[in-house]
Short mmCIF file of C-alpha atoms in Angstrom, two decimals:
data_model
loop_
_atom_site.label_atom_id
_atom_site.label_comp_id
_atom_site.label_asym_id
_atom_site.label_seq_id
_atom_site.Cartn_x
_atom_site.Cartn_y
_atom_site.Cartn_z
CA UNK A 1 109.14 -45.18 -90.80
CA UNK A 2 109.15 -41.48 -90.01
CA UNK A 3 112.08 -39.60 -91.51
CA UNK A 4 113.23 -36.04 -90.83
CA UNK A 5 114.20 -35.42 -94.46
CA UNK A 6 113.57 -37.00 -97.84
CA UNK A 7 115.54 -40.12 -98.67
CA UNK A 8 118.56 -38.99 -100.76
CA UNK A 9 118.10 -39.81 -104.42
CA UNK A 10 120.93 -42.37 -104.52
CA UNK A 11 119.03 -44.51 -102.01
CA UNK A 12 115.87 -44.38 -104.10
CA UNK A 13 116.39 -48.01 -105.17
CA UNK A 14 115.89 -49.44 -101.69
CA UNK A 15 112.95 -51.82 -101.36
CA UNK A 16 110.34 -50.80 -98.81
CA UNK A 17 110.66 -47.06 -99.29
CA UNK A 18 106.88 -46.95 -99.64
CA UNK A 19 106.81 -47.50 -95.86
CA UNK A 20 108.97 -44.43 -95.22
CA UNK A 21 107.99 -40.79 -95.35
CA UNK A 22 109.02 -37.38 -94.10
CA UNK A 23 107.32 -36.71 -90.76
CA UNK A 24 104.61 -34.15 -91.28
CA UNK A 25 103.65 -33.69 -87.63
CA UNK A 26 100.68 -36.03 -87.18
CA UNK A 27 101.07 -35.74 -83.40
CA UNK A 28 99.98 -39.36 -83.05
CA UNK A 29 100.65 -41.50 -79.97
CA UNK A 30 102.25 -44.86 -80.69
CA UNK A 31 102.66 -48.02 -78.61
CA UNK A 32 106.33 -48.35 -79.46
CA UNK A 33 108.77 -45.83 -80.94
CA UNK A 34 112.20 -46.94 -82.07
CA UNK A 35 115.01 -44.45 -82.65
CA UNK A 36 117.58 -45.75 -85.13
CA UNK A 37 121.17 -44.61 -85.53
CA UNK A 38 120.64 -41.57 -83.28
CA UNK A 39 123.33 -40.64 -80.76
CA UNK A 40 120.99 -38.45 -78.75
CA UNK A 41 117.33 -37.52 -78.70
CA UNK A 42 117.93 -34.12 -80.34
CA UNK A 43 118.84 -35.92 -83.56
CA UNK A 44 115.17 -36.81 -83.84
CA UNK A 45 114.38 -33.16 -84.58
CA UNK A 46 110.70 -32.59 -85.23
CA UNK A 47 110.07 -36.28 -84.47
CA UNK A 48 111.19 -35.90 -80.85
CA UNK A 49 107.64 -35.36 -79.46
CA UNK A 50 106.37 -38.53 -81.22
CA UNK A 51 109.17 -40.52 -79.64
CA UNK A 52 108.64 -39.05 -76.17
CA UNK A 53 104.89 -39.66 -76.22
CA UNK A 54 105.18 -43.37 -77.10
CA UNK A 55 104.29 -45.93 -74.43
CA UNK A 56 107.60 -47.76 -74.98
CA UNK A 57 110.75 -46.18 -76.40
CA UNK A 58 113.66 -48.09 -77.90
CA UNK A 59 117.08 -46.76 -78.93
CA UNK A 60 119.14 -48.85 -81.37
CA UNK A 61 122.50 -47.31 -82.17
CA UNK A 62 126.26 -47.74 -82.57
CA UNK A 63 127.61 -44.26 -81.78
CA UNK A 64 130.14 -44.10 -78.94
CA UNK A 65 128.47 -40.86 -77.85
CA UNK A 66 125.02 -42.43 -77.43
CA UNK A 67 123.30 -40.96 -74.37
CA UNK A 68 121.00 -43.91 -73.65
CA UNK A 69 117.84 -41.83 -73.91
CA UNK A 70 115.18 -44.53 -74.26
CA UNK A 71 113.44 -47.02 -71.98
CA UNK A 72 115.21 -49.81 -73.80
CA UNK A 73 118.68 -48.99 -75.11
CA UNK A 74 120.40 -51.43 -77.45
CA UNK A 75 123.69 -49.70 -78.16
CA UNK A 76 126.71 -51.57 -79.50
CA UNK A 77 129.60 -49.22 -80.25
CA UNK A 78 131.63 -52.11 -81.64
CA UNK A 79 129.31 -52.27 -84.64
CA UNK A 80 130.33 -50.41 -87.77
CA UNK A 81 126.74 -49.64 -88.69
CA UNK A 82 123.28 -49.67 -87.17
CA UNK A 83 122.56 -52.15 -89.96
CA UNK A 84 124.84 -54.65 -88.22
CA UNK A 85 122.82 -54.34 -85.02
CA UNK A 86 119.54 -54.79 -86.88
CA UNK A 87 120.97 -57.91 -88.53
CA UNK A 88 121.79 -59.29 -85.08
CA UNK A 89 118.35 -58.43 -83.77
CA UNK A 90 116.87 -60.38 -86.68
CA UNK A 91 118.94 -63.32 -85.47
CA UNK A 92 117.91 -62.90 -81.83
CA UNK A 93 114.28 -62.75 -82.90
CA UNK A 94 114.64 -65.79 -85.12
CA UNK A 95 113.77 -63.82 -88.25
CA UNK A 96 115.45 -64.77 -91.50
CA UNK A 97 115.88 -61.56 -93.50
CA UNK A 98 114.64 -61.93 -97.04
CA UNK A 99 116.29 -60.46 -100.08
CA UNK A 100 114.66 -57.04 -99.66
CA UNK A 101 115.84 -56.65 -96.07
CA UNK A 102 119.25 -57.96 -97.10
CA UNK A 103 119.55 -55.22 -99.72
CA UNK A 104 118.74 -52.58 -97.09
CA UNK A 105 121.06 -54.01 -94.43
CA UNK A 106 123.92 -54.45 -96.91
CA UNK A 107 123.41 -50.84 -98.05
CA UNK A 108 123.50 -49.59 -94.46
CA UNK A 109 126.69 -51.52 -93.73
CA UNK A 110 128.57 -50.77 -96.94
CA UNK A 111 127.78 -47.06 -96.76
CA UNK A 112 128.76 -46.70 -93.09
CA UNK A 113 132.07 -48.50 -93.69
CA UNK A 114 132.88 -46.73 -96.96
CA UNK A 115 132.58 -50.09 -98.68
CA UNK A 116 134.41 -52.10 -95.98
CA UNK A 117 137.32 -49.65 -96.15
CA UNK A 118 137.10 -47.56 -92.97
CA UNK A 119 138.79 -48.59 -89.75
CA UNK A 120 135.39 -49.36 -88.21
CA UNK A 121 135.15 -52.46 -90.44
CA UNK A 122 135.56 -55.58 -88.32
CA UNK A 123 135.74 -59.29 -88.85
CA UNK A 124 132.08 -59.45 -87.83
CA UNK A 125 131.15 -56.87 -90.47
CA UNK A 126 132.41 -59.24 -93.16
CA UNK A 127 130.61 -62.22 -91.61
CA UNK A 128 127.33 -60.32 -91.81
CA UNK A 129 128.05 -59.21 -95.39
CA UNK A 130 128.75 -62.83 -96.22
CA UNK A 131 125.34 -63.87 -94.87
CA UNK A 132 123.56 -61.05 -96.69
CA UNK A 133 125.18 -62.01 -100.00
CA UNK A 134 123.62 -65.46 -99.63
CA UNK A 135 120.24 -63.78 -100.18
CA UNK A 136 121.21 -63.16 -103.79
CA UNK A 137 121.62 -59.39 -103.63
CA UNK A 138 123.30 -57.58 -106.53
CA UNK A 139 126.43 -56.23 -104.88
CA UNK A 140 127.77 -54.62 -108.05
CA UNK A 141 124.53 -52.75 -108.64
CA UNK A 142 124.20 -51.54 -105.04
CA UNK A 143 127.86 -50.46 -104.93
CA UNK A 144 127.58 -48.60 -108.21
CA UNK A 145 124.48 -46.74 -107.07
CA UNK A 146 125.97 -45.74 -103.73
CA UNK A 147 129.59 -45.06 -104.57
CA UNK A 148 129.82 -44.40 -108.28
CA UNK A 149 126.92 -42.12 -109.10
CA UNK A 150 127.83 -38.47 -109.40
CA UNK A 151 125.76 -35.50 -110.54
CA UNK A 152 126.89 -33.59 -113.66
CA UNK A 153 127.40 -30.53 -111.45
CA UNK A 154 129.68 -32.41 -109.08
CA UNK A 155 131.83 -33.67 -111.96
CA UNK A 156 132.15 -30.11 -113.28
CA UNK A 157 133.00 -28.90 -109.76
CA UNK A 158 135.73 -31.57 -109.58
CA UNK A 159 137.09 -30.08 -112.80
CA UNK A 160 137.03 -26.55 -111.37
CA UNK A 161 138.73 -27.73 -108.19
CA UNK A 162 141.44 -29.62 -110.11
CA UNK A 163 142.01 -26.65 -112.41
CA UNK A 164 142.79 -24.58 -109.32
CA UNK A 165 145.07 -27.22 -107.82
CA UNK A 166 148.42 -26.00 -106.51
CA UNK A 167 151.06 -28.44 -105.31
CA UNK A 168 153.46 -26.62 -103.01
CA UNK A 169 156.41 -27.38 -100.76
CA UNK A 170 157.66 -30.20 -102.98
CA UNK A 171 154.17 -31.61 -103.34
CA UNK A 172 153.54 -31.91 -99.60
CA UNK A 173 150.81 -29.27 -99.58
CA UNK A 174 147.87 -29.42 -102.01
CA UNK A 175 145.60 -26.37 -102.29
CA UNK A 176 142.35 -26.05 -104.21
CA UNK A 177 140.44 -22.80 -104.50
CA UNK A 178 136.84 -22.58 -105.65
CA UNK A 179 135.49 -19.10 -106.31
CA UNK A 180 131.82 -18.16 -106.45
CA UNK A 181 132.03 -17.94 -110.23
CA UNK A 182 133.61 -21.40 -110.45
CA UNK A 183 130.82 -22.78 -108.29
CA UNK A 184 128.21 -21.13 -110.52
CA UNK A 185 129.91 -22.29 -113.74
CA UNK A 186 129.88 -25.87 -112.49
CA UNK A 187 126.19 -25.79 -111.65
CA UNK A 188 127.00 -27.81 -108.53
CA UNK A 189 124.77 -27.81 -105.49
CA UNK A 190 126.18 -27.13 -102.05
CA UNK A 191 126.10 -30.85 -101.16
CA UNK A 192 128.22 -31.57 -104.26
CA UNK A 193 131.24 -30.07 -102.50
CA UNK A 194 131.28 -33.10 -100.16
CA UNK A 195 134.44 -35.12 -100.63
CA UNK A 196 136.01 -32.82 -103.24
CA UNK A 197 138.84 -32.13 -100.76
CA UNK A 198 139.81 -35.81 -101.01
CA UNK A 199 141.01 -35.26 -104.57
CA UNK A 200 143.77 -33.11 -103.07
CA UNK A 201 144.40 -35.34 -100.07
CA UNK A 202 144.77 -38.49 -102.17
CA UNK A 203 147.60 -37.19 -104.34
CA UNK A 204 150.71 -39.23 -103.65
CA UNK A 205 153.22 -37.28 -101.61
CA UNK A 206 150.65 -34.87 -100.17
CA UNK A 207 150.66 -34.47 -96.39
CA UNK A 208 148.26 -31.54 -95.94
CA UNK A 209 145.39 -30.61 -98.24
CA UNK A 210 143.10 -27.61 -98.19
CA UNK A 211 140.09 -26.49 -100.15
CA UNK A 212 139.10 -22.83 -99.97
CA UNK A 213 135.61 -22.02 -101.10
CA UNK A 214 134.15 -18.58 -101.56
CA UNK A 215 130.52 -18.54 -100.46
CA UNK A 216 127.78 -16.39 -102.01
CA UNK A 217 127.67 -14.24 -98.85
CA UNK A 218 131.39 -13.49 -99.14
CA UNK A 219 132.56 -15.88 -96.42
CA UNK A 220 135.50 -18.20 -97.13
CA UNK A 221 134.95 -21.79 -96.09
CA UNK A 222 138.13 -23.81 -95.58
CA UNK A 223 138.34 -27.60 -95.51
CA UNK A 224 141.51 -29.21 -94.23
CA UNK A 225 142.86 -32.76 -94.41
CA UNK A 226 146.13 -34.40 -93.50
CA UNK A 227 147.52 -37.85 -94.16
CA UNK A 228 149.99 -38.63 -91.38
CA UNK A 229 151.40 -36.16 -88.91
CA UNK A 230 150.02 -32.65 -89.48
CA UNK A 231 147.31 -31.73 -86.93
CA UNK A 232 144.87 -29.72 -89.04
CA UNK A 233 142.49 -29.27 -86.11
CA UNK A 234 145.14 -27.02 -84.55
CA UNK A 235 145.07 -24.80 -87.64
CA UNK A 236 141.27 -24.80 -87.69
CA UNK A 237 140.92 -23.91 -84.03
CA UNK A 238 143.20 -20.89 -84.56
CA UNK A 239 140.39 -19.53 -86.74
CA UNK A 240 137.58 -20.64 -84.41
CA UNK A 241 136.96 -23.75 -86.45
CA UNK A 242 137.09 -27.34 -85.31
CA UNK A 243 137.42 -30.96 -86.26
CA UNK A 244 139.78 -33.85 -85.86
CA UNK A 245 143.53 -34.23 -86.24
CA UNK A 246 143.27 -35.34 -89.87
CA UNK A 247 140.05 -33.59 -90.89
CA UNK A 248 139.03 -30.10 -89.83
CA UNK A 249 137.64 -26.84 -91.12
CA UNK A 250 136.87 -23.22 -90.43
CA UNK A 251 135.08 -20.23 -91.95
CA UNK A 252 136.39 -16.70 -92.39
CA UNK A 253 133.57 -14.16 -92.38
CA UNK A 254 133.68 -11.85 -95.38
CA UNK A 255 137.21 -12.89 -96.27
CA UNK A 256 139.37 -12.45 -99.33
CA UNK A 257 140.34 -15.68 -101.10
CA UNK A 258 143.92 -14.56 -101.77
CA UNK A 259 144.53 -13.38 -98.20
CA UNK A 260 143.03 -16.47 -96.60
CA UNK A 261 145.18 -18.59 -98.94
CA UNK A 262 148.36 -16.77 -97.84
CA UNK A 263 147.48 -16.98 -94.13
CA UNK A 264 146.64 -20.66 -94.35
CA UNK A 265 149.74 -21.52 -96.36
CA UNK A 266 151.93 -19.95 -93.72
CA UNK A 267 150.23 -22.03 -91.02
CA UNK A 268 150.54 -25.26 -92.97
CA UNK A 269 154.18 -24.63 -93.92
CA UNK A 270 154.96 -24.21 -90.25
CA UNK A 271 153.61 -27.68 -89.53
CA UNK A 272 155.45 -29.68 -92.17
CA UNK B 1 159.08 -65.04 -106.48
CA UNK B 2 159.98 -64.26 -110.06
CA UNK B 3 158.03 -61.35 -111.53
CA UNK B 4 157.82 -60.21 -115.14
CA UNK B 5 157.71 -56.53 -114.20
CA UNK B 6 158.45 -54.39 -111.17
CA UNK B 7 155.86 -54.36 -108.41
CA UNK B 8 153.70 -51.23 -108.97
CA UNK B 9 154.54 -48.48 -106.51
CA UNK B 10 151.19 -48.60 -104.73
CA UNK B 11 151.92 -52.19 -103.67
CA UNK B 12 155.31 -51.22 -102.27
CA UNK B 13 153.99 -51.57 -98.71
CA UNK B 14 153.43 -55.33 -98.96
CA UNK B 15 155.47 -57.42 -96.53
CA UNK B 16 157.76 -59.99 -98.13
CA UNK B 17 158.61 -57.97 -101.23
CA UNK B 18 162.26 -58.72 -100.49
CA UNK B 19 161.50 -62.25 -101.74
CA UNK B 20 160.23 -60.95 -105.07
CA UNK B 21 162.21 -59.66 -108.01
CA UNK B 22 161.99 -59.10 -111.74
CA UNK B 23 163.19 -62.22 -113.54
CA UNK B 24 166.55 -61.50 -115.07
CA UNK B 25 166.94 -64.75 -116.98
CA UNK B 26 169.04 -66.93 -114.65
CA UNK B 27 168.05 -69.98 -116.70
CA UNK B 28 167.99 -72.10 -113.55
CA UNK B 29 166.19 -75.41 -113.20
CA UNK B 30 163.87 -75.69 -110.23
CA UNK B 31 162.24 -78.66 -108.49
CA UNK B 32 158.83 -77.00 -108.46
CA UNK B 33 157.51 -74.02 -110.39
CA UNK B 34 154.15 -72.49 -109.50
CA UNK B 35 152.32 -70.18 -111.89
CA UNK B 36 149.97 -67.82 -110.07
CA UNK B 37 146.98 -65.98 -111.52
CA UNK B 38 147.94 -66.87 -115.12
CA UNK B 39 145.22 -67.93 -117.54
CA UNK B 40 147.68 -69.47 -119.97
CA UNK B 41 151.39 -70.19 -120.17
CA UNK B 42 152.08 -67.24 -122.48
CA UNK B 43 151.28 -64.89 -119.60
CA UNK B 44 154.54 -66.05 -118.04
CA UNK B 45 156.44 -64.14 -120.73
CA UNK B 46 160.19 -64.42 -120.28
CA UNK B 47 159.62 -66.75 -117.32
CA UNK B 48 158.03 -69.42 -119.50
CA UNK B 49 161.29 -71.43 -119.99
CA UNK B 50 161.89 -71.52 -116.21
CA UNK B 51 158.43 -72.91 -115.70
CA UNK B 52 158.72 -75.49 -118.47
CA UNK B 53 162.09 -76.76 -117.26
CA UNK B 54 160.90 -77.39 -113.68
CA UNK B 55 160.55 -80.99 -112.50
CA UNK B 56 157.01 -80.33 -111.24
CA UNK B 57 154.73 -77.56 -112.51
CA UNK B 58 151.71 -76.17 -110.68
CA UNK B 59 149.05 -73.78 -111.96
CA UNK B 60 146.95 -71.89 -109.38
CA UNK B 61 144.37 -69.63 -110.94
CA UNK B 62 140.78 -68.37 -111.03
CA UNK B 63 140.35 -67.27 -114.67
CA UNK B 64 137.52 -68.96 -116.57
CA UNK B 65 139.82 -69.08 -119.59
CA UNK B 66 142.55 -71.06 -117.82
CA UNK B 67 144.04 -73.63 -120.21
CA UNK B 68 145.24 -76.10 -117.56
CA UNK B 69 148.87 -75.95 -118.71
CA UNK B 70 150.65 -77.50 -115.70
CA UNK B 71 151.18 -80.98 -114.29
CA UNK B 72 149.04 -80.00 -111.33
CA UNK B 73 146.25 -77.55 -112.04
CA UNK B 74 144.35 -75.97 -109.16
CA UNK B 75 141.87 -73.74 -110.91
CA UNK B 76 138.74 -72.46 -109.19
CA UNK B 77 136.80 -70.06 -111.39
CA UNK B 78 134.31 -69.41 -108.60
CA UNK B 79 136.99 -67.53 -106.67
CA UNK B 80 137.09 -63.77 -107.04
CA UNK B 81 140.86 -63.67 -106.65
CA UNK B 82 143.84 -65.99 -106.72
CA UNK B 83 144.32 -64.75 -103.16
CA UNK B 84 141.15 -66.62 -102.18
CA UNK B 85 142.58 -69.85 -103.56
CA UNK B 86 145.87 -69.36 -101.74
CA UNK B 87 143.95 -68.76 -98.52
CA UNK B 88 142.15 -72.08 -99.03
CA UNK B 89 145.42 -73.86 -99.78
CA UNK B 90 146.78 -72.54 -96.49
CA UNK B 91 143.78 -74.18 -94.86
CA UNK B 92 144.23 -77.48 -96.70
CA UNK B 93 147.88 -77.51 -95.70
CA UNK B 94 147.07 -76.68 -92.09
CA UNK B 95 148.99 -73.42 -92.22
CA UNK B 96 147.70 -70.48 -90.21
CA UNK B 97 148.56 -67.32 -92.16
CA UNK B 98 150.24 -64.75 -89.99
CA UNK B 99 149.64 -61.02 -90.18
CA UNK B 100 152.08 -60.50 -93.06
CA UNK B 101 150.45 -63.13 -95.25
CA UNK B 102 147.04 -61.79 -94.23
CA UNK B 103 148.00 -58.32 -95.48
CA UNK B 104 149.04 -59.79 -98.84
CA UNK B 105 145.99 -62.02 -99.22
CA UNK B 106 143.61 -59.24 -98.22
CA UNK B 107 145.29 -56.94 -100.74
CA UNK B 108 144.94 -59.55 -103.48
CA UNK B 109 141.26 -60.05 -102.70
CA UNK B 110 140.26 -56.43 -102.21
CA UNK B 111 142.02 -55.32 -105.39
CA UNK B 112 140.55 -58.10 -107.54
CA UNK B 113 137.03 -57.35 -106.29
CA UNK B 114 137.32 -53.56 -106.47
CA UNK B 115 136.96 -53.48 -102.71
CA UNK B 116 134.20 -56.13 -102.54
CA UNK B 117 132.19 -54.17 -105.12
CA UNK B 118 132.42 -56.18 -108.33
CA UNK B 119 129.96 -58.91 -109.19
CA UNK B 120 132.69 -61.54 -108.63
CA UNK B 121 132.43 -60.91 -104.87
CA UNK B 122 130.80 -63.89 -103.19
CA UNK B 123 129.67 -64.86 -99.75
CA UNK B 124 132.91 -66.85 -99.44
CA UNK B 125 134.96 -63.78 -100.32
CA UNK B 126 133.59 -62.02 -97.24
CA UNK B 127 134.17 -65.07 -95.03
CA UNK B 128 137.83 -65.06 -96.02
CA UNK B 129 138.10 -61.30 -95.49
CA UNK B 130 136.56 -61.83 -92.07
CA UNK B 131 139.24 -64.39 -91.18
CA UNK B 132 142.04 -62.16 -92.50
CA UNK B 133 140.83 -59.20 -90.41
CA UNK B 134 141.26 -61.35 -87.31
CA UNK B 135 145.01 -61.15 -87.93
CA UNK B 136 144.90 -57.47 -86.99
CA UNK B 137 145.56 -56.01 -90.42
CA UNK B 138 144.99 -52.26 -90.96
CA UNK B 139 142.14 -52.27 -93.46
CA UNK B 140 141.88 -48.48 -93.63
CA UNK B 141 145.57 -48.14 -94.42
CA UNK B 142 145.58 -50.87 -97.07
CA UNK B 143 142.43 -49.49 -98.70
CA UNK B 144 143.79 -45.96 -98.79
CA UNK B 145 147.04 -47.12 -100.37
CA UNK B 146 145.33 -49.21 -103.03
CA UNK B 147 142.26 -47.18 -103.89
CA UNK B 148 142.88 -43.60 -102.81
CA UNK B 149 146.39 -42.83 -103.94
CA UNK B 150 146.59 -40.91 -107.18
CA UNK B 151 149.59 -39.34 -108.93
CA UNK B 152 149.61 -35.55 -109.44
CA UNK B 153 149.60 -36.19 -113.20
CA UNK B 154 146.50 -38.34 -113.01
CA UNK B 155 144.63 -35.69 -111.01
CA UNK B 156 145.57 -33.08 -113.63
CA UNK B 157 144.47 -35.48 -116.39
CA UNK B 158 141.12 -35.88 -114.61
CA UNK B 159 140.85 -32.10 -114.74
CA UNK B 160 141.64 -32.02 -118.48
CA UNK B 161 139.13 -34.78 -119.15
CA UNK B 162 136.40 -33.05 -117.12
CA UNK B 163 137.12 -29.74 -118.83
CA UNK B 164 136.40 -31.43 -122.16
CA UNK B 165 133.24 -33.11 -120.89
CA UNK B 166 130.18 -32.86 -123.14
CA UNK B 167 126.79 -34.08 -122.00
CA UNK B 168 124.64 -34.74 -125.05
CA UNK B 169 121.24 -36.18 -125.89
CA UNK B 170 119.67 -34.95 -122.66
CA UNK B 171 122.62 -36.16 -120.65
CA UNK B 172 122.44 -39.73 -121.90
CA UNK B 173 125.76 -39.52 -123.76
CA UNK B 174 128.92 -38.27 -122.03
CA UNK B 175 131.97 -37.50 -124.17
CA UNK B 176 135.46 -36.60 -123.03
CA UNK B 177 138.25 -35.64 -125.43
CA UNK B 178 141.91 -35.57 -124.47
CA UNK B 179 144.29 -34.05 -126.99
CA UNK B 180 148.04 -34.61 -127.10
CA UNK B 181 148.58 -31.15 -125.65
CA UNK B 182 146.15 -31.82 -122.80
CA UNK B 183 148.01 -35.04 -122.05
CA UNK B 184 151.33 -33.20 -122.05
CA UNK B 185 149.99 -30.32 -119.91
CA UNK B 186 148.78 -32.81 -117.30
CA UNK B 187 152.13 -34.54 -117.07
CA UNK B 188 150.23 -37.83 -116.81
CA UNK B 189 151.78 -41.15 -117.76
CA UNK B 190 150.02 -43.51 -120.13
CA UNK B 191 148.90 -45.75 -117.22
CA UNK B 192 147.25 -42.70 -115.62
CA UNK B 193 144.51 -42.82 -118.25
CA UNK B 194 143.19 -46.02 -116.61
CA UNK B 195 139.74 -45.48 -115.20
CA UNK B 196 139.37 -41.86 -116.36
CA UNK B 197 136.46 -42.96 -118.58
CA UNK B 198 134.53 -43.88 -115.40
CA UNK B 199 134.21 -40.19 -114.54
CA UNK B 200 131.93 -39.92 -117.57
CA UNK B 201 130.18 -43.23 -117.06
CA UNK B 202 129.34 -42.47 -113.42
CA UNK B 203 127.43 -39.27 -114.12
CA UNK B 204 123.79 -39.78 -113.18
CA UNK B 205 121.61 -40.13 -116.23
CA UNK B 206 124.44 -41.19 -118.53
CA UNK B 207 123.86 -44.36 -120.55
CA UNK B 208 126.86 -44.30 -122.91
CA UNK B 209 130.24 -42.75 -122.20
CA UNK B 210 133.23 -42.29 -124.45
CA UNK B 211 136.75 -40.99 -124.03
CA UNK B 212 138.69 -40.02 -127.16
CA UNK B 213 142.40 -39.71 -126.74
CA UNK B 214 144.82 -38.39 -129.31
CA UNK B 215 148.06 -40.38 -129.18
CA UNK B 216 151.54 -38.99 -129.89
CA UNK B 217 151.66 -40.99 -133.17
CA UNK B 218 148.43 -39.40 -134.39
CA UNK B 219 146.15 -42.36 -133.66
CA UNK B 220 142.87 -41.78 -131.85
CA UNK B 221 142.17 -44.22 -129.05
CA UNK B 222 138.52 -44.55 -128.05
CA UNK B 223 137.23 -45.99 -124.79
CA UNK B 224 133.56 -46.83 -124.50
CA UNK B 225 131.34 -47.66 -121.55
CA UNK B 226 127.62 -48.14 -121.09
CA UNK B 227 125.47 -48.49 -118.01
CA UNK B 228 122.43 -50.53 -118.99
CA UNK B 229 121.32 -51.35 -122.50
CA UNK B 230 123.73 -49.91 -125.09
CA UNK B 231 126.07 -52.58 -126.53
CA UNK B 232 129.31 -50.64 -126.95
CA UNK B 233 131.15 -53.73 -128.19
CA UNK B 234 129.03 -53.49 -131.35
CA UNK B 235 130.27 -49.94 -131.92
CA UNK B 236 133.85 -50.97 -131.22
CA UNK B 237 133.79 -53.95 -133.56
CA UNK B 238 132.57 -51.68 -136.39
CA UNK B 239 136.00 -50.03 -136.12
CA UNK B 240 137.90 -53.32 -135.66
CA UNK B 241 137.99 -52.90 -131.91
CA UNK B 242 136.65 -55.22 -129.27
CA UNK B 243 135.49 -55.67 -125.74
CA UNK B 244 132.40 -56.47 -123.78
CA UNK B 245 128.82 -55.20 -123.97
CA UNK B 246 129.40 -52.50 -121.33
CA UNK B 247 133.12 -51.86 -121.85
CA UNK B 248 134.86 -51.75 -125.21
CA UNK B 249 137.32 -49.76 -127.27
CA UNK B 250 138.94 -49.20 -130.63
CA UNK B 251 141.74 -47.24 -132.25
CA UNK B 252 141.57 -45.13 -135.40
CA UNK B 253 144.96 -44.96 -137.13
CA UNK B 254 146.03 -41.41 -137.87
CA UNK B 255 142.57 -40.02 -137.20
CA UNK B 256 141.22 -36.55 -136.62
CA UNK B 257 139.71 -35.95 -133.16
CA UNK B 258 136.80 -33.94 -134.50
CA UNK B 259 135.90 -36.43 -137.22
CA UNK B 260 136.13 -39.45 -134.92
CA UNK B 261 133.95 -37.59 -132.42
CA UNK B 262 131.25 -36.98 -135.09
CA UNK B 263 131.38 -40.56 -136.36
CA UNK B 264 131.15 -42.02 -132.90
CA UNK B 265 128.36 -39.69 -131.79
CA UNK B 266 126.26 -40.81 -134.75
CA UNK B 267 126.79 -44.45 -133.80
CA UNK B 268 125.94 -43.88 -130.14
CA UNK B 269 122.87 -41.77 -130.93
CA UNK B 270 121.58 -44.63 -133.03
CA UNK B 271 121.74 -46.96 -130.06
CA UNK B 272 119.91 -44.87 -127.45
#
């Protein structure tokens, strides 16, 4: 299994990782190349030439945007995870997944559905989970590793973010501001900022949430979330950002935290 | 449906709540009384006399400790949630649950399994979830309401707890200390302290986690968690507390935060 990047540490428990490695550019020509969970061929990055040179190419995916780039495309956009499709292929091929494969497939499915919580979770997702559990996998252990393991830096960053929390407009707007110094104090890595905005979004009564983060180069990165009716993508696009109605973001080059905060607050107030 | 206490706010979205109310002591005599999710009759509290006076009593539960206190006991300890048992009873009675019942049953099951994450989750749990999803329930909405809604006070308490975080013994012990003032500053209610200890437990590398909380009456309440091998119930029982191997607690009457911290640290260090 040729990967573009190292397997994230939290997935280090998966059986079979000895078969996976970061692609180092062997330039080899293979009989069959299978692209997994890739919407388009560009997602293969440095592995693109290996795929293109193969005698047979296969594309197994669930993204609605899949471009059908292989000789054989098996794309099912009704599946919550590529893991669901693989499970079905096992069935079609008459292969009974053992415990190790079950651990991997369950991990793929539970992580892509946020633990069966996202709207992509279907009745079929649960049927497959039910079958995988029959293999005797340790659901509590897998769930803890995937969902409940946080780095010390991320916990400290959560603290910094909460310390900066402002609840405005009768608690309908939640703002968090993370300065460069706060980021340094926390010892958090850049990836540790993932999901911190949800602390603000999840507060009862909050409709719009924002996290402003001062970057080392002086830019201000703004993350926006809404819960029901505010279209945060409209705010983001005003500042050349983008996203979806309930999740968007933008960056202000060389901005001032206080000024960006004022500007943004005015926009959000206007949308309540 | 006679309840002992008000339905918690986060469950306020459940259909059929108009049929439920806090028991006000009507003293009535009923043909049938059904106890749900109660391990023993004492759990019925003020409703115990109503139950005992009924012509027929039924006990539907999944606790391993259930005492079988009714005329008809339907206890299945293999079920993750009483909601699973009710779903099966629907089947036995030939009743097809509609969407409203499906929302309630799904809520019961997902909350009792921590969103299909606890070790009580079985293959059958997922089969039932699969059937309930066919009723067109909004899984993302239910999950968000149950798992992702936090009070402003609780978020501030998380901040206070994280601010006090100490990582000791090469990050194997995580300590959080919440003083009375910190509790007051956060504006958190007593119930908001639930689960805060997990912030410490979930930090990668942590084996033993403790939260010390100074109560208004001067007592120090200590929550303990471990991840693998430390038996925190042994520590707790030393101070007349109790619990399980990986989750325990104790209270020191009129203690001093600093002294309890020292005492506890010595105990935990001895167990690493």
